[in-house]
PDB file of C-alpha atoms in Angstrom:
ATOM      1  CA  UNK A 292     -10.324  -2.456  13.318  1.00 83.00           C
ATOM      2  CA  UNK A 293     -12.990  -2.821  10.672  1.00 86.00           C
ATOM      3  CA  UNK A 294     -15.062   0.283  12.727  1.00 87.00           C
ATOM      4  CA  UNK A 295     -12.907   2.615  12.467  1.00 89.00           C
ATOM      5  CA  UNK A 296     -12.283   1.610   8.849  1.00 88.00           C
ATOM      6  CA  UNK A 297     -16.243   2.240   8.444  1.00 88.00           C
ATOM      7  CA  UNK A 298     -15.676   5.199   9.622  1.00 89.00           C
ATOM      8  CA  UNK A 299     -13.114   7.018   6.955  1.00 90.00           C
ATOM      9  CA  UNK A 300     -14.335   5.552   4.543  1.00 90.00           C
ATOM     10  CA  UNK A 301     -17.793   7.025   4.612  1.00 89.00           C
ATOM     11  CA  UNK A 302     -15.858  10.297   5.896  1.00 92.00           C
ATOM     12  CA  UNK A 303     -14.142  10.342   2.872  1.00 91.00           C
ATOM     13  CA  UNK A 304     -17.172   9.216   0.870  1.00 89.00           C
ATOM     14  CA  UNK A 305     -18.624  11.965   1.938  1.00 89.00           C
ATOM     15  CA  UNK A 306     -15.528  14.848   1.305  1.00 91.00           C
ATOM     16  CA  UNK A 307     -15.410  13.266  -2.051  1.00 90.00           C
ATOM     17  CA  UNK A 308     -19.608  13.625  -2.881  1.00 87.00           C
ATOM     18  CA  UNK A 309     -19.505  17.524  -1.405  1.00 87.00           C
ATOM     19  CA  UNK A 310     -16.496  18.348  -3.586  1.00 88.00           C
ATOM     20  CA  UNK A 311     -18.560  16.524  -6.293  1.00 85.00           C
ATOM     21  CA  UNK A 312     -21.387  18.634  -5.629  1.00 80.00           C
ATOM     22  CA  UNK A 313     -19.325  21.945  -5.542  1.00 83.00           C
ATOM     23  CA  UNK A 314     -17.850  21.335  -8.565  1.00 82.00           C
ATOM     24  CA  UNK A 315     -21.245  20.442 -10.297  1.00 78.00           C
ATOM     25  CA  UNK A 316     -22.866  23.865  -8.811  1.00 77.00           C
ATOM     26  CA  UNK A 317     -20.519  25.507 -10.543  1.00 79.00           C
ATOM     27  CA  UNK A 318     -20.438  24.113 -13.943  1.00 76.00           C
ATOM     28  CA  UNK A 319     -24.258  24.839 -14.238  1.00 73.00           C
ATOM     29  CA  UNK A 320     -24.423  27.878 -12.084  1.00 72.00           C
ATOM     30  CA  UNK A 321     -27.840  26.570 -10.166  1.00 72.00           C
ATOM     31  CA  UNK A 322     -28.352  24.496  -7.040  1.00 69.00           C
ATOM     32  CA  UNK A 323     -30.991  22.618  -7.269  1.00 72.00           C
ATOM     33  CA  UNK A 324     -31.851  20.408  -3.840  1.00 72.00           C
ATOM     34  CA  UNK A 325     -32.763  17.328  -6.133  1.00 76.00           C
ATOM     35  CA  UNK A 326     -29.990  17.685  -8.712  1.00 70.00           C
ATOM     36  CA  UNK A 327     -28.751  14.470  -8.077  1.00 72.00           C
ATOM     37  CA  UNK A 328     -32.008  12.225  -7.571  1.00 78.00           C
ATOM     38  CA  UNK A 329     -32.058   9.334  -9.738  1.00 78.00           C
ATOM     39  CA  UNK A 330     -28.398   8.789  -9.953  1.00 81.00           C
ATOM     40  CA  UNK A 331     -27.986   6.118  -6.931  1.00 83.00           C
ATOM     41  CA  UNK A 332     -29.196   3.255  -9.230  1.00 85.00           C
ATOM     42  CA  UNK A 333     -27.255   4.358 -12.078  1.00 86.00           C
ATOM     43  CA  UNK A 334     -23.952   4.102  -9.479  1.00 86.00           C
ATOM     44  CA  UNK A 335     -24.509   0.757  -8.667  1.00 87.00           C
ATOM     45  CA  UNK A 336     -25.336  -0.278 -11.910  1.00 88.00           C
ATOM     46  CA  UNK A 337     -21.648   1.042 -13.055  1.00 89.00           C
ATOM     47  CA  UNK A 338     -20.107  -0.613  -9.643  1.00 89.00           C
ATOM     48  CA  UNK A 339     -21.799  -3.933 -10.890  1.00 90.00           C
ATOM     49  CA  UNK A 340     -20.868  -3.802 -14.664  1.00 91.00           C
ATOM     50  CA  UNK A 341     -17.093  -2.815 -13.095  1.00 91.00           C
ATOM     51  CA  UNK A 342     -17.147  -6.217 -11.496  1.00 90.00           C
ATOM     52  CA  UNK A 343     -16.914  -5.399  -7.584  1.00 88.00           C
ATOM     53  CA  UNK A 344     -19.911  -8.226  -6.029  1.00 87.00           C
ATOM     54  CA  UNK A 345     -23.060  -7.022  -4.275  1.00 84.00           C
ATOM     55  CA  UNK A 346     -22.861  -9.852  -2.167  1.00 84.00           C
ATOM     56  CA  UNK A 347     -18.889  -9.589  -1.159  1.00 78.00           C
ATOM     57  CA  UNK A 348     -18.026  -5.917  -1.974  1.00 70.00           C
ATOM     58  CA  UNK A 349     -15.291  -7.173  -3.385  1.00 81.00           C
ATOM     59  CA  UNK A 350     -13.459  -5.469  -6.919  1.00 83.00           C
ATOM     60  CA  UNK A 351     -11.137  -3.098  -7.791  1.00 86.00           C
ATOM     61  CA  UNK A 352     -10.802   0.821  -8.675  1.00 86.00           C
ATOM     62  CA  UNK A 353     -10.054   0.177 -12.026  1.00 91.00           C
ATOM     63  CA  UNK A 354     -13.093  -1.996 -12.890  1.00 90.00           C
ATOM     64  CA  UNK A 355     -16.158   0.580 -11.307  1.00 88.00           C
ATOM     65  CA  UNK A 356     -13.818   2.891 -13.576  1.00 90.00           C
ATOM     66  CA  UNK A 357     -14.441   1.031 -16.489  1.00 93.00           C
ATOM     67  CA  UNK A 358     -18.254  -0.048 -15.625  1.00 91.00           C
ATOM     68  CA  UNK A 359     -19.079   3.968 -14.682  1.00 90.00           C
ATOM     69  CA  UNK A 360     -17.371   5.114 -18.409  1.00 91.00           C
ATOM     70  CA  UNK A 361     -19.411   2.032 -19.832  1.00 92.00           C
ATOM     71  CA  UNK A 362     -22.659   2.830 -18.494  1.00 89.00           C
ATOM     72  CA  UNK A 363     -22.574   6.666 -19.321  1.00 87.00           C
ATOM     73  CA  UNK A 364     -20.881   6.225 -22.640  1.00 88.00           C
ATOM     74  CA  UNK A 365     -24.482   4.063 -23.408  1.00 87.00           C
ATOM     75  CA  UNK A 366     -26.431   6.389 -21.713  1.00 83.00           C
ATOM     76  CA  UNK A 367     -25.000   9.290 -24.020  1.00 81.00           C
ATOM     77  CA  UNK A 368     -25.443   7.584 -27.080  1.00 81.00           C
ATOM     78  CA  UNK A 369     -28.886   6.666 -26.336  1.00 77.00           C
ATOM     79  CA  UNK A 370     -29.949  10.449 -25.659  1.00 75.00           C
ATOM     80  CA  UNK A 371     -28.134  11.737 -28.433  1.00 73.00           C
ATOM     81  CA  UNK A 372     -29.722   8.893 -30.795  1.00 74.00           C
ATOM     82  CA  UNK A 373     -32.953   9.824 -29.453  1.00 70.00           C
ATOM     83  CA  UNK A 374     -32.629  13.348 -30.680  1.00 69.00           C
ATOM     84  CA  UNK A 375     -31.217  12.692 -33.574  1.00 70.00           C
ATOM     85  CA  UNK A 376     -34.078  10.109 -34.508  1.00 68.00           C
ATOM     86  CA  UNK A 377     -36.950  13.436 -32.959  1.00 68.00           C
ATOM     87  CA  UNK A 378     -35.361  15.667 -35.728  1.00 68.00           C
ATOM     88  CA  UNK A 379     -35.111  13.228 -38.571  1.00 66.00           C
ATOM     89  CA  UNK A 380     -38.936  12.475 -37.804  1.00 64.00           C
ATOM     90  CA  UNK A 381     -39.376  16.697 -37.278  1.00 66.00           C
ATOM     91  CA  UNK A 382     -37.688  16.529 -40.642  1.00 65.00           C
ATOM     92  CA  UNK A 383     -39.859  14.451 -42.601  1.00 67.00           C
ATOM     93  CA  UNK A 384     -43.185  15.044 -41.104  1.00 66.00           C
ATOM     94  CA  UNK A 385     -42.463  19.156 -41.638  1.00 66.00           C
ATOM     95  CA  UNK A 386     -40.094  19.469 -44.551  1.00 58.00           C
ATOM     96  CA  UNK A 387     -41.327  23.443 -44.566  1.00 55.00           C
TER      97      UNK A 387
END
């Protein structure tokens, strides 16, 4: 009954995105109503790069896994380069 397997699966999509929220509130203290804006694409960028098909929906656990830690692992090394390179440049521009 593919309905009612719609069905708890976006119930438990859902369980699973308050908790995420919940636990989020509390690491930084502040709810914000658009703290998570901007994040959709970067989930199905991860989803792709894990290997599960747009077209099909078909993958596994292990590969989003592997495509979310890929895609934040570059994500985190690009801010942290970029801050790195703004106070090298701070650096040499101001040496005072």
């Amino acid at each position: 009954n593919t309905d009612k397997v719609k069905i708890i699966v976006f119930l438990i999509a859902g369980v699973m995105a308050s908790f995420g929220g919940l636990f989020d509130s509390t690491r930084i203290e502040v709810v914000h109503p658009l703290q998570g804006e901007g994040l959709a694409l970067t989930a199905i960028a991860a989803v792709v790069i894990g290997g599960t098909r747009l077209t099909g929906g078909t993958g596994t656990i292990l590969g989003t896994f592997l495509g979310a830690s890929i895609v934040f692992t570059i994500q985190d090394y690009c801010q942290n380069y970029y801050n790195s390179y703004k106070r090298v440049k701070q650096v040499c521009l101001n040496p005072h």
